[in-house]
Each structure stands twice: as structure tokens, then as C-alpha cells.
Amino acid sequence: MSGPFVLLEFGGHQDLVFLENRGATAYLEEPRYLTDAEEALVNLRKLALSARDSAALISGLADRLA
């Protein structure tokens, strides 16, 4: 899966992956797309800074621009 997506989880109902671009939108419910989206989110969470580290990065960049 490449590009932006939203994993819509409905607790007890069918989950969906929502894709949107300039020309179209799609709601995908096939298990392979749900698995791809879940794996992508796990990887993004591993790569993301913590809230504290994000705030420190933004603050440092703001100080450099001031």
C-alpha cells in the first residue's frame, strides 16, 4: 500500500480501508488490504517520535527560525 489511507475500525462490524485521491475514493474491505493497512500503521508507529521528542524537535526548529 502506498499513499495516504485511513483504517476505519467499527468494533464488531466490518473494518474498512479508505483511500482518496484527486480522481476517486475507495472503501476496501478485503482482508489483504486490512492487513496491509494494519502493518503500515505498526511500522509508522515504530518510526514515529514520541510526543515529548516531537515537541522538542518542533521547539528546536522554531528557535532556529526565530
Coordinates of C-alpha atoms in Angstrom, one line a residue:
M1 CA 0.0 0.0 0.0
S2 CA 1.4 3.4 -0.9
G3 CA -0.1 6.8 -0.4
P4 CA -2.4 8.1 2.3
F5 CA -5.1 5.9 3.8
V6 CA -7.4 5.7 6.8
L7 CA -8.1 2.5 8.6
L8 CA -11.7 2.7 9.8
E9 CA -12.4 0.3 12.7
F10 CA -16.0 -0.2 13.7
G11 CA -15.8 -2.6 16.7
G12 CA -17.9 -5.6 15.9
H13 CA -18.6 -4.5 12.3
Q14 CA -16.6 -4.8 9.1
D15 CA -13.4 -2.7 9.2
L16 CA -12.6 -0.7 6.1
V17 CA -9.6 1.0 4.5
F18 CA -10.5 4.3 3.0
L19 CA -8.4 5.7 0.1
E20 CA -8.8 9.1 -1.5
N21 CA -7.0 10.9 -4.3
R22 CA -7.8 13.6 -6.8
G23 CA -9.9 11.4 -9.1
A24 CA -11.5 8.8 -6.9
T25 CA -12.2 7.4 -3.5
A26 CA -12.4 3.8 -2.5
Y27 CA -13.5 1.7 0.6
L28 CA -11.7 -1.6 0.7
E29 CA -12.9 -4.4 2.9
E30 CA -10.8 -7.4 1.6
P31 CA -8.6 -8.9 4.3
R32 CA -5.4 -8.4 2.4
Y33 CA -6.0 -4.6 2.3
L34 CA -6.9 -4.5 6.0
T35 CA -3.7 -6.5 6.8
D36 CA -1.6 -4.1 4.7
A37 CA -3.0 -1.1 6.4
E38 CA -2.5 -2.6 9.9
E39 CA 1.1 -3.5 9.1
A40 CA 1.7 0.0 7.7
L41 CA 0.4 1.6 10.9
V42 CA 2.6 -0.7 13.0
N43 CA 5.6 0.4 11.0
L44 CA 4.7 4.1 11.2
R45 CA 4.3 3.9 15.0
K46 CA 7.8 2.3 15.2
L47 CA 9.2 5.2 13.2
A48 CA 7.3 8.0 14.9
L49 CA 8.9 10.2 17.6
S50 CA 7.3 10.2 21.0
A51 CA 5.1 13.2 21.9
R52 CA 7.9 14.6 24.0
D53 CA 10.5 14.1 21.3
S54 CA 8.2 15.6 18.7
A55 CA 7.6 18.7 20.9
A56 CA 11.4 19.1 21.4
L57 CA 12.1 18.8 17.7
I58 CA 9.4 21.4 16.9
S59 CA 10.6 23.7 19.6
G60 CA 14.2 23.4 18.4
L61 CA 13.3 24.2 14.9
A62 CA 11.1 27.2 16.0
D63 CA 14.1 28.5 18.0
R64 CA 16.4 28.2 14.9
L65 CA 13.9 30.1 12.8
A66 CA 13.3 32.9 15.3

